[in-house]
Amino acid sequence: MRLSNSFLHSLNLDGAGDRWAALRAIMVAGVIALMFGVVTWRASVVAMGGTHEASVAEKSVHVAAQRSDIVDRNGELLATSLTIDSLAAAPQEIWDAREVAEGLATVFEDLDVDQLIARLEDPNRKFVWIRRKVSPRQRQAVYDLGLEGLRFEKEVQRIYTGGALAGHLIGFTNVDSQGIAGLELAHQDRLAAGGKPLKLTIDTGVQFALEDELKFAAEAFHVKGAAGVVIEAKTGAVRAIASWPAIDPNRPGDMTGDQRLNRAMGAVFELGSVFKPLTVAAALDAGVLRPSETFNVAQNIQIGAVTVRDRHPISSIASVTDIIVHSSNVGTVKIEQLLGLRQHKEFLDRVGLLSRPQVVYPGAAAPILPVEWDELTGATISYGHGLAVSPLALAAAYTAFANDGEMVRPRFVEPEPEDEIARTRVVSAPTARLITDMMRRTVTDGTGTRADVYGYEVGGKTGTAEKPGPDGYDPHRNICSFVSLFPTSRPEYVVLIVLDEPEALEGEGKTAALNAAPLTGRLIARIAPMLDVAPVLEKRRSTSDNSSGVRAVSDKRAL
């Protein structure tokens, strides 16, 4: 503030007293000018975002390294990182902690005022986080308060562009942008280093279709949970994998424990009759079973205190193919008895069902093995009871049948050019071909007819297993599954659907033939064109010959 000449001349400077009075007047005017300047400066600080706060923030700004993006096989963005503000405080610069805390509580309604006051008044604290990852509106509201000692620090916010799409697989990060679940955790070092995107094997279109069908299953059959897997048989590339209920990695705080459970990889189930082709394959490959052999399946089998019976008894004499096509428990147990417990167990180990799946994914569940391996154990495992495995593990085992007897290890990340595909021969090519043919017959003439999709030669096997409980197996609580290959003349993909405790549709039962099988047909009809699977010229059968899966479970949506 500059003093004008008129102001100076108005002062009476005659005499010492008058001069002192004039000097005091000048000093007062100077103080007023200084105060005015401070107020003006402070107002400009608040309006511009705080020159003083900005200088402090510059000294302590914390911006994490740019985390690599995650993309699907086609380069579609799945996860990326954006710079965002977080609110902090320098306690030594705050004169009135209560004023600051109560002011901030008007912006952040869930703020604990007393707790923040205690932290701001703690003499040992030089820095206090108040709120991480604030919105632009909250940031402006804080500026408008004009409080001292506050600063905004730049941090990185992980954004998942597809929302819940592939949420269980991708996982999520914590507030410090460190992976704590899923592939975000599995590839933490690679992603934190930045650089080129992490390219996954999944296809977002196929992934969406799988999740959409699981959601439909939840609505149609009121399932407790569901899981699905789509694997490229020749390479092990997982084109889709999903668990229902789904999770949105953008909102990890909203997830319940049930939602967090990854039923495709992190849970195990006794999957029922989908084990029967494995039992038959083991016996065929061991040379103890001929494809042309027949069995009398008219009578139940008693093993200790357990009676093995067929849900739907077939004719007294059944071929090996009949046993698979019509899902005979009795026939399967007779084949397992030819195989023997030792060879049976060795085969299960060879296809990876007795150990944790060899995948780069945290939390992949190990199987639940029998307490004792004996005659009864071998018999019940032959038709899918007594050994609990993850859906991913079972789908991986079936890649052997689609790949001329070689099982391939599943993978979620596209390989580098120098990477080799991990293959293990588990059966001979002729055995794999026989099983594939039996699976096709199961869809054309057996329990899997509702999974058939014209032009794609679907082969499959149903599985309906009672869930174990404290008082034994509960006939009212089922796990229903359907494992499939397509097209069976040149298998390219393995698809598995698992439904946990589905309810029956009106007028129908609740077996896999009536829920998981038609759901698989709907899914294959949607994804085969996306995966560029060329249709196979085949004779169209009448509706009476085949209750098409696409028609069997319908809703108002277009496929």
XYZ file of C-alpha atoms in Angstrom:
559
model
C 0.000 0.000 0.000
C 1.552 3.329 -1.090
C 0.957 6.477 1.144
C -0.213 9.493 -0.856
C 1.331 13.009 -0.608
C -1.992 14.427 0.518
C -1.979 12.033 3.426
C 1.556 13.122 4.444
C 0.864 16.835 4.109
C -2.219 16.467 6.238
C -0.030 15.539 9.165
C 1.157 18.331 11.451
C 4.948 17.907 11.681
C 5.649 20.908 13.941
C 7.186 19.904 17.241
C 8.531 16.592 18.554
C 5.148 15.378 19.789
C 3.557 16.100 16.521
C 6.393 14.378 14.707
C 5.991 11.288 16.929
C 2.269 11.295 16.329
C 2.927 11.510 12.622
C 5.422 8.653 12.832
C 2.934 6.519 14.702
C 0.346 7.303 12.062
C 2.774 6.191 9.360
C 3.556 2.968 11.259
C -0.145 2.187 11.683
C -0.714 2.801 8.019
C 2.213 0.505 7.202
C 0.837 -2.304 9.370
C -2.565 -1.916 7.754
C -0.906 -2.112 4.350
C 1.030 -5.222 5.369
C -2.077 -6.938 6.710
C -3.969 -6.129 3.567
C -1.156 -7.616 1.505
C -1.157 -10.833 3.565
C -4.911 -11.253 3.231
C -4.734 -10.621 -0.501
C -1.874 -13.115 -0.887
C -3.692 -15.740 1.162
C -6.837 -15.348 -0.895
C -4.853 -15.836 -4.085
C -3.197 -18.923 -2.595
C -6.571 -20.538 -1.914
C -8.011 -19.516 -5.260
C -5.047 -20.904 -7.235
C -4.707 -24.118 -5.256
C -2.189 -22.878 -2.730
C 1.289 -21.606 -3.574
C 2.542 -22.658 -0.154
C 0.755 -26.039 -0.211
C 1.971 -26.650 -3.743
C 5.580 -26.054 -2.732
C 5.228 -28.503 0.146
C 3.550 -31.085 -2.096
C 6.339 -30.802 -4.621
C 8.811 -31.899 -1.989
C 6.874 -35.004 -1.032
C 4.925 -35.922 -4.152
C 4.431 -39.691 -4.385
C 3.635 -41.024 -7.831
C 3.986 -44.778 -8.281
C 5.664 -46.070 -11.416
C 3.189 -46.404 -14.261
C 1.869 -49.965 -13.925
C 1.593 -51.894 -17.183
C -1.794 -52.198 -18.796
C -3.536 -55.562 -19.106
C -5.121 -56.415 -22.461
C -6.912 -59.397 -23.970
C -5.569 -61.520 -26.826
C -6.741 -58.924 -29.365
C -5.312 -55.925 -27.526
C -8.626 -54.865 -25.955
C -7.890 -52.867 -22.800
C -8.847 -54.615 -19.557
C -6.870 -52.727 -16.906
C -4.988 -49.431 -16.945
C -3.689 -46.803 -14.530
C -4.640 -43.148 -14.182
C -3.059 -40.395 -12.081
C -5.357 -39.179 -9.317
C -5.118 -36.961 -6.220
C -4.904 -38.122 -2.621
C -5.348 -35.790 0.343
C -2.701 -35.535 3.062
C -1.735 -33.138 5.846
C 1.449 -31.751 7.413
C 0.499 -31.598 11.148
C 3.227 -29.089 12.013
C 1.599 -26.557 9.677
C -1.850 -26.835 11.247
C -2.813 -24.369 13.991
C -6.258 -25.745 14.800
C -6.662 -29.514 14.269
C -10.350 -29.458 15.197
C -11.134 -26.766 12.647
C -9.413 -28.805 9.950
C -11.069 -32.100 10.933
C -14.553 -30.640 11.222
C -14.137 -28.793 7.950
C -13.051 -31.935 6.123
C -15.985 -33.844 7.602
C -18.270 -31.645 5.500
C -16.570 -33.068 2.398
C -16.041 -36.652 3.571
C -19.170 -37.606 5.486
C -17.705 -40.866 6.827
C -14.625 -39.150 8.269
C -13.928 -39.919 11.947
C -13.343 -36.381 13.316
C -11.953 -37.377 16.712
C -9.580 -39.912 15.215
C -8.257 -37.379 12.705
C -7.766 -34.771 15.436
C -5.720 -37.268 17.432
C -3.537 -38.038 14.431
C -3.033 -34.365 13.561
C -2.087 -33.515 17.153
C 0.343 -36.412 17.487
C 3.773 -34.730 17.877
C 5.516 -37.716 16.317
C 3.648 -37.422 13.036
C 5.117 -35.344 10.234
C 2.710 -36.616 7.594
C -0.880 -37.852 7.748
C -2.943 -39.459 4.998
C -6.512 -38.168 5.176
C -8.193 -39.706 2.131
C -6.669 -41.725 -0.686
C -7.939 -41.394 -4.250
C -10.327 -38.431 -4.034
C -12.643 -37.348 -6.826
C -12.239 -34.010 -8.664
C -15.380 -32.721 -6.933
C -13.990 -33.624 -3.503
C -10.676 -32.015 -4.401
C -12.364 -28.725 -5.262
C -14.480 -28.845 -2.128
C -11.332 -29.176 -0.019
C -9.770 -26.172 -1.777
C -12.914 -24.175 -1.103
C -12.482 -24.723 2.641
C -9.229 -22.726 2.639
C -7.680 -24.761 5.458
C -3.992 -24.658 6.251
C -1.570 -27.587 6.223
C -3.343 -29.657 3.567
C -1.854 -30.921 0.354
C -2.757 -33.122 -2.579
C -0.372 -35.852 -3.628
C -0.408 -37.511 -7.020
C -1.012 -41.261 -6.954
C -2.009 -43.950 -9.408
C -5.533 -45.374 -9.587
C -6.018 -48.771 -11.229
C -9.046 -48.799 -13.512
C -10.710 -51.961 -14.848
C -12.396 -50.938 -18.066
C -14.675 -53.958 -18.320
C -16.028 -53.667 -14.803
C -16.790 -57.199 -13.638
C -15.605 -58.789 -16.898
C -12.989 -61.436 -16.019
C -12.856 -59.945 -12.532
C -11.841 -63.143 -10.748
C -9.088 -63.841 -13.266
C -7.618 -60.334 -13.437
C -7.866 -59.651 -9.709
C -7.170 -56.194 -8.291
C -4.626 -53.948 -6.579
C -4.544 -52.256 -3.198
C -4.516 -48.519 -2.558
C -0.767 -48.446 -3.253
C -1.261 -50.025 -6.685
C 0.232 -53.351 -5.643
C -1.443 -56.511 -6.891
C -3.207 -58.415 -4.130
C -5.418 -60.852 -6.077
C -5.610 -62.696 -9.383
C -3.188 -62.033 -12.208
C -2.480 -58.589 -10.725
C -0.801 -60.476 -7.870
C 0.626 -63.335 -9.928
C 2.460 -60.899 -12.226
C 3.085 -58.130 -9.673
C 6.785 -57.636 -10.511
C 6.199 -57.664 -14.254
C 3.303 -55.194 -14.054
C 4.933 -52.881 -11.489
C 8.004 -52.514 -13.703
C 5.871 -50.864 -16.378
C 6.523 -51.268 -20.061
C 4.463 -53.127 -22.629
C 1.007 -54.433 -21.709
C 0.483 -57.881 -20.243
C -1.431 -59.700 -22.971
C -3.834 -62.360 -21.725
C -5.118 -65.380 -23.629
C -8.755 -64.554 -22.984
C -11.012 -63.155 -25.675
C -13.347 -60.479 -24.303
C -16.183 -61.534 -26.598
C -15.971 -65.172 -25.510
C -15.518 -64.111 -21.900
C -18.638 -61.951 -22.023
C -20.674 -64.765 -23.577
C -19.559 -67.213 -20.868
C -20.326 -64.796 -18.037
C -23.668 -63.930 -19.621
C -24.671 -67.601 -19.758
C -23.622 -68.172 -16.141
C -25.702 -65.172 -15.139
C -28.633 -66.603 -17.060
C -28.141 -69.940 -15.279
C -28.258 -68.131 -11.962
C -31.583 -66.585 -12.907
C -33.118 -69.668 -14.558
C -31.974 -72.339 -12.109
C -31.393 -70.226 -8.973
C -27.933 -71.717 -8.535
C -25.816 -71.163 -5.462
C -22.822 -70.630 -7.727
C -21.468 -71.468 -11.164
C -18.237 -71.745 -13.109
C -17.160 -72.112 -16.710
C -13.979 -72.656 -18.720
C -13.171 -72.472 -22.444
C -9.708 -73.817 -23.409
C -8.056 -73.983 -26.798
C -7.110 -77.650 -26.920
C -3.921 -77.447 -28.994
C -2.251 -74.670 -27.018
C -3.833 -74.630 -23.556
C -4.780 -70.977 -24.039
C -7.734 -70.184 -21.784
C -10.079 -68.150 -23.969
C -12.579 -67.608 -21.143
C -12.872 -68.531 -17.490
C -15.554 -67.286 -15.129
C -17.072 -67.703 -11.706
C -20.521 -66.616 -10.573
C -21.319 -64.540 -8.559
C -19.034 -62.141 -10.389
C -16.859 -59.436 -8.817
C -16.037 -55.902 -9.948
C -12.329 -55.249 -9.263
C -13.041 -51.519 -9.308
C -14.979 -51.992 -6.048
C -13.087 -54.559 -3.935
C -14.564 -53.169 -0.727
C -18.058 -54.171 -1.839
C -17.207 -57.859 -2.346
C -18.653 -60.492 -0.049
C -16.778 -63.641 0.850
C -19.047 -65.694 -1.402
C -18.366 -63.385 -4.341
C -14.617 -63.510 -3.792
C -14.604 -67.298 -4.126
C -13.293 -68.215 -7.555
C -15.322 -71.329 -8.290
C -13.454 -72.018 -11.534
C -10.024 -72.345 -9.916
C -10.171 -71.672 -6.199
C -12.864 -74.212 -5.283
C -13.133 -77.977 -5.701
C -16.159 -80.172 -6.316
C -17.054 -83.824 -6.693
C -18.148 -83.516 -10.312
C -19.854 -86.834 -10.928
C -20.101 -88.729 -14.206
C -17.746 -86.454 -16.137
C -15.105 -88.778 -14.604
C -16.435 -91.817 -16.505
C -14.620 -91.111 -19.808
C -11.399 -90.771 -17.803
C -11.946 -94.193 -16.212
C -12.681 -95.802 -19.572
C -9.677 -94.109 -21.178
C -7.367 -95.396 -18.438
C -8.627 -98.955 -18.889
C -8.416 -98.829 -22.693
C -4.912 -97.430 -22.625
C -3.752 -99.958 -20.000
C -4.881 -102.765 -22.302
C -7.306 -104.276 -19.768
C -10.375 -103.236 -21.761
C -11.280 -103.826 -25.408
C -13.531 -101.291 -27.183
C -15.815 -104.137 -28.268
C -16.233 -105.600 -24.776
C -19.703 -105.863 -23.218
C -20.900 -105.978 -19.610
C -23.971 -107.196 -17.771
C -25.223 -104.107 -15.928
C -28.623 -105.395 -14.855
C -27.662 -105.943 -11.224
C -26.469 -103.454 -8.637
C -22.977 -103.855 -7.199
C -22.395 -104.126 -3.459
C -19.027 -102.872 -2.183
C -18.890 -102.995 1.591
C -21.810 -100.966 2.881
C -22.273 -99.098 -0.398
C -24.662 -100.155 -3.159
C -23.739 -98.930 -6.635
C -26.796 -98.535 -8.863
C -27.737 -96.728 -12.059
C -30.036 -93.716 -11.949
C -31.666 -94.870 -15.183
C -31.002 -98.591 -15.679
C -30.182 -99.625 -19.223
C -30.475 -103.021 -20.924
C -28.807 -105.940 -19.205
C -25.931 -106.079 -21.688
C -24.073 -102.838 -22.420
C -21.095 -102.059 -24.612
C -18.324 -99.709 -23.489
C -19.894 -96.983 -25.601
C -23.324 -97.653 -24.074
C -21.835 -97.243 -20.593
C -20.616 -93.745 -21.484
C -23.582 -92.694 -23.647
C -26.159 -93.701 -21.041
C -23.955 -92.982 -18.012
C -23.965 -96.345 -16.259
C -22.430 -96.323 -12.792
C -22.533 -100.110 -12.622
C -20.733 -100.521 -15.941
C -18.103 -97.954 -15.036
C -17.336 -99.663 -11.733
C -16.915 -102.990 -13.526
C -14.425 -101.353 -15.891
C -12.573 -99.819 -12.932
C -12.329 -103.229 -11.302
C -10.559 -104.482 -14.435
C -8.194 -101.527 -14.277
C -7.313 -101.953 -10.613
C -6.689 -99.331 -7.946
C -2.972 -98.860 -8.613
C -3.321 -98.149 -12.337
C -6.409 -96.052 -11.723
C -4.581 -93.853 -9.230
C -1.535 -93.564 -11.509
C -3.745 -92.385 -14.367
C -5.495 -89.758 -12.220
C -2.077 -88.486 -11.194
C -0.920 -88.401 -14.813
C -3.821 -86.166 -15.867
C -3.132 -83.796 -12.972
C -6.179 -84.540 -10.801
C -4.232 -85.528 -7.691
C -2.220 -82.315 -7.365
C -2.666 -78.564 -7.542
C -3.085 -77.303 -11.130
C 0.193 -76.086 -12.599
C -0.962 -72.597 -13.515
C 0.457 -69.174 -12.752
C -2.383 -68.045 -10.563
C -2.509 -67.492 -6.790
C -5.105 -69.482 -4.944
C -5.500 -72.308 -7.457
C -7.059 -74.996 -5.273
C -5.511 -78.381 -4.613
C -7.835 -81.382 -4.864
C -9.386 -83.005 -1.816
C -8.120 -86.573 -1.876
C -9.585 -89.659 -0.222
C -8.399 -90.388 3.299
C -7.847 -94.005 2.278
C -7.392 -95.563 -1.143
C -9.204 -98.872 -1.255
C -11.630 -100.838 -3.430
C -14.557 -98.595 -2.524
C -12.541 -95.437 -3.188
C -11.554 -96.622 -6.655
C -15.144 -97.592 -7.443
C -16.742 -94.291 -6.421
C -14.047 -92.139 -8.036
C -14.646 -93.992 -11.301
C -18.002 -92.233 -11.556
C -16.975 -88.946 -9.924
C -17.540 -89.276 -6.173
C -14.853 -89.275 -3.505
C -12.359 -86.965 -5.269
C -12.971 -83.212 -5.427
C -11.180 -81.198 -8.123
C -11.428 -77.699 -9.568
C -13.301 -77.128 -12.843
C -10.079 -75.859 -14.436
C -8.247 -79.068 -13.506
C -10.932 -81.250 -15.080
C -11.087 -79.139 -18.254
C -7.300 -79.386 -18.560
C -7.473 -83.191 -18.275
C -9.934 -83.279 -21.182
C -7.517 -81.461 -23.487
C -5.851 -84.891 -23.877
C -8.915 -86.252 -25.687
C -9.065 -83.223 -27.961
C -5.330 -83.290 -28.650
C -4.576 -86.882 -29.741
C -3.768 -88.003 -26.217
C -1.527 -85.097 -25.193
C -2.675 -82.984 -22.264
C -1.638 -79.330 -22.410
C -1.078 -77.079 -19.440
C -3.577 -74.180 -19.217
C -2.189 -70.671 -19.458
C -3.632 -67.213 -19.070
C -0.894 -65.097 -20.654
C 0.046 -65.130 -24.328
C 3.482 -66.740 -24.718
C 6.618 -65.098 -25.977
C 7.939 -66.446 -29.309
C 10.566 -68.532 -27.525
C 8.096 -70.136 -25.099
C 7.148 -73.770 -25.612
C 3.727 -75.273 -25.014
C 3.814 -77.705 -22.060
C 2.433 -81.043 -23.266
C 2.203 -84.405 -21.494
C 1.126 -87.613 -23.188
C -1.469 -89.301 -21.013
C -3.156 -91.701 -23.467
C -2.501 -92.916 -26.985
C -3.986 -91.149 -29.983
C -6.325 -94.116 -30.773
C -7.661 -94.079 -27.194
C -8.258 -90.329 -27.386
C -10.133 -90.820 -30.656
C -12.325 -93.553 -29.165
C -13.277 -91.373 -26.182
C -14.047 -88.432 -28.472
C -16.339 -90.629 -30.571
C -18.123 -91.836 -27.418
C -18.612 -88.239 -26.303
C -20.138 -87.391 -29.673
C -22.519 -90.339 -29.330
C -23.467 -89.083 -25.862
C -24.661 -85.845 -27.460
C -26.403 -87.420 -30.429
C -27.998 -90.378 -28.647
C -27.493 -90.155 -24.899
C -27.696 -87.876 -21.891
C -26.180 -84.857 -23.646
C -28.615 -84.371 -26.529
C -29.600 -80.889 -25.379
C -26.035 -79.685 -25.878
C -25.966 -80.350 -29.622
C -25.423 -77.419 -31.970
C -25.914 -78.058 -35.660
C -22.704 -77.678 -37.631
C -20.304 -77.900 -34.687
C -20.280 -81.624 -33.828
C -20.424 -81.169 -30.078
C -19.257 -84.119 -28.016
C -19.730 -84.193 -24.266
C -20.483 -85.895 -21.005
C -22.989 -85.025 -18.307
C -22.247 -85.178 -14.613
C -24.758 -85.005 -11.754
C -23.265 -85.544 -8.302
C -24.868 -85.385 -4.896
C -23.062 -83.006 -2.578
C -21.501 -84.436 0.568
C -22.795 -83.235 3.918
C -22.350 -84.055 7.607
C -24.752 -86.996 7.285
C -23.475 -88.332 3.976
C -24.444 -87.437 0.411
C -27.511 -85.231 0.092
C -29.819 -86.206 -2.811
C -31.448 -82.764 -2.713
C -28.219 -80.819 -3.311
C -26.456 -81.474 -6.606
C -23.422 -80.375 -8.566
C -24.326 -80.487 -12.264
C -21.641 -80.310 -14.927
C -21.147 -80.787 -18.632
C -17.749 -81.162 -20.283
C -17.553 -80.916 -24.048
C -15.287 -80.872 -27.084
C -16.061 -79.337 -30.444
C -16.008 -80.112 -33.284
C -15.321 -83.782 -32.543
C -13.993 -84.598 -36.041
C -11.144 -82.110 -35.416
C -11.404 -80.945 -31.797
C -10.367 -77.361 -31.214
C -11.921 -76.370 -27.865
C -12.804 -77.852 -24.499
C -15.762 -76.275 -22.692
C -16.847 -77.034 -19.129
C -19.889 -75.702 -17.284
C -20.456 -76.375 -13.575
C -23.642 -75.431 -11.678
C -23.750 -75.547 -7.888
C -27.124 -76.596 -6.470
C -29.379 -75.755 -9.435
C -33.120 -75.952 -8.925
C -35.369 -77.799 -11.339
C -37.369 -76.022 -13.993
C -41.109 -76.544 -13.754
C -42.027 -80.041 -14.830
C -38.419 -81.212 -15.169
C -35.682 -82.688 -13.022
C -32.433 -81.057 -11.986
C -29.841 -83.260 -13.652
C -27.013 -81.976 -15.846
C -28.841 -83.236 -18.919
C -31.510 -80.615 -18.220
C -29.394 -77.637 -17.155
C -25.629 -77.740 -17.767
C -25.944 -79.515 -21.138
C -28.381 -77.062 -22.778
C -26.468 -74.152 -21.290
C -23.323 -75.472 -22.996
C -25.183 -75.704 -26.304
C -26.262 -72.076 -26.016
C -22.695 -71.020 -25.241
C -21.077 -72.929 -28.097
C -23.617 -71.501 -30.553
C -22.485 -68.015 -29.476
C -18.721 -68.464 -29.269
C -17.907 -70.783 -32.182
C -18.158 -67.969 -34.767
C -16.103 -65.654 -32.507
C -13.379 -68.284 -32.345
C -13.414 -68.760 -36.137
C -14.405 -72.412 -35.855
C -15.509 -73.462 -39.298
C -18.865 -75.279 -39.281
C -18.842 -78.958 -40.182
C -21.199 -80.255 -42.852
C -23.407 -82.789 -41.077
C -26.806 -84.332 -41.596
C -29.456 -82.296 -39.809
C -31.482 -84.418 -37.423
C -35.110 -83.800 -36.577
C -36.248 -82.250 -33.304
C -37.522 -85.653 -32.226
C -33.975 -87.009 -32.542
C -32.390 -84.128 -30.694
C -33.726 -81.705 -28.115
C -31.344 -78.976 -29.170
C -29.549 -77.299 -26.315
C -30.129 -73.923 -27.891
C -33.877 -74.495 -27.816
C -34.111 -76.409 -24.559
C -33.281 -73.549 -22.212
C -34.437 -70.339 -23.808
C -34.979 -66.794 -22.722
C -35.949 -63.554 -24.403
C -32.408 -62.623 -25.400
C -30.975 -63.265 -28.828
C -28.113 -65.711 -28.923
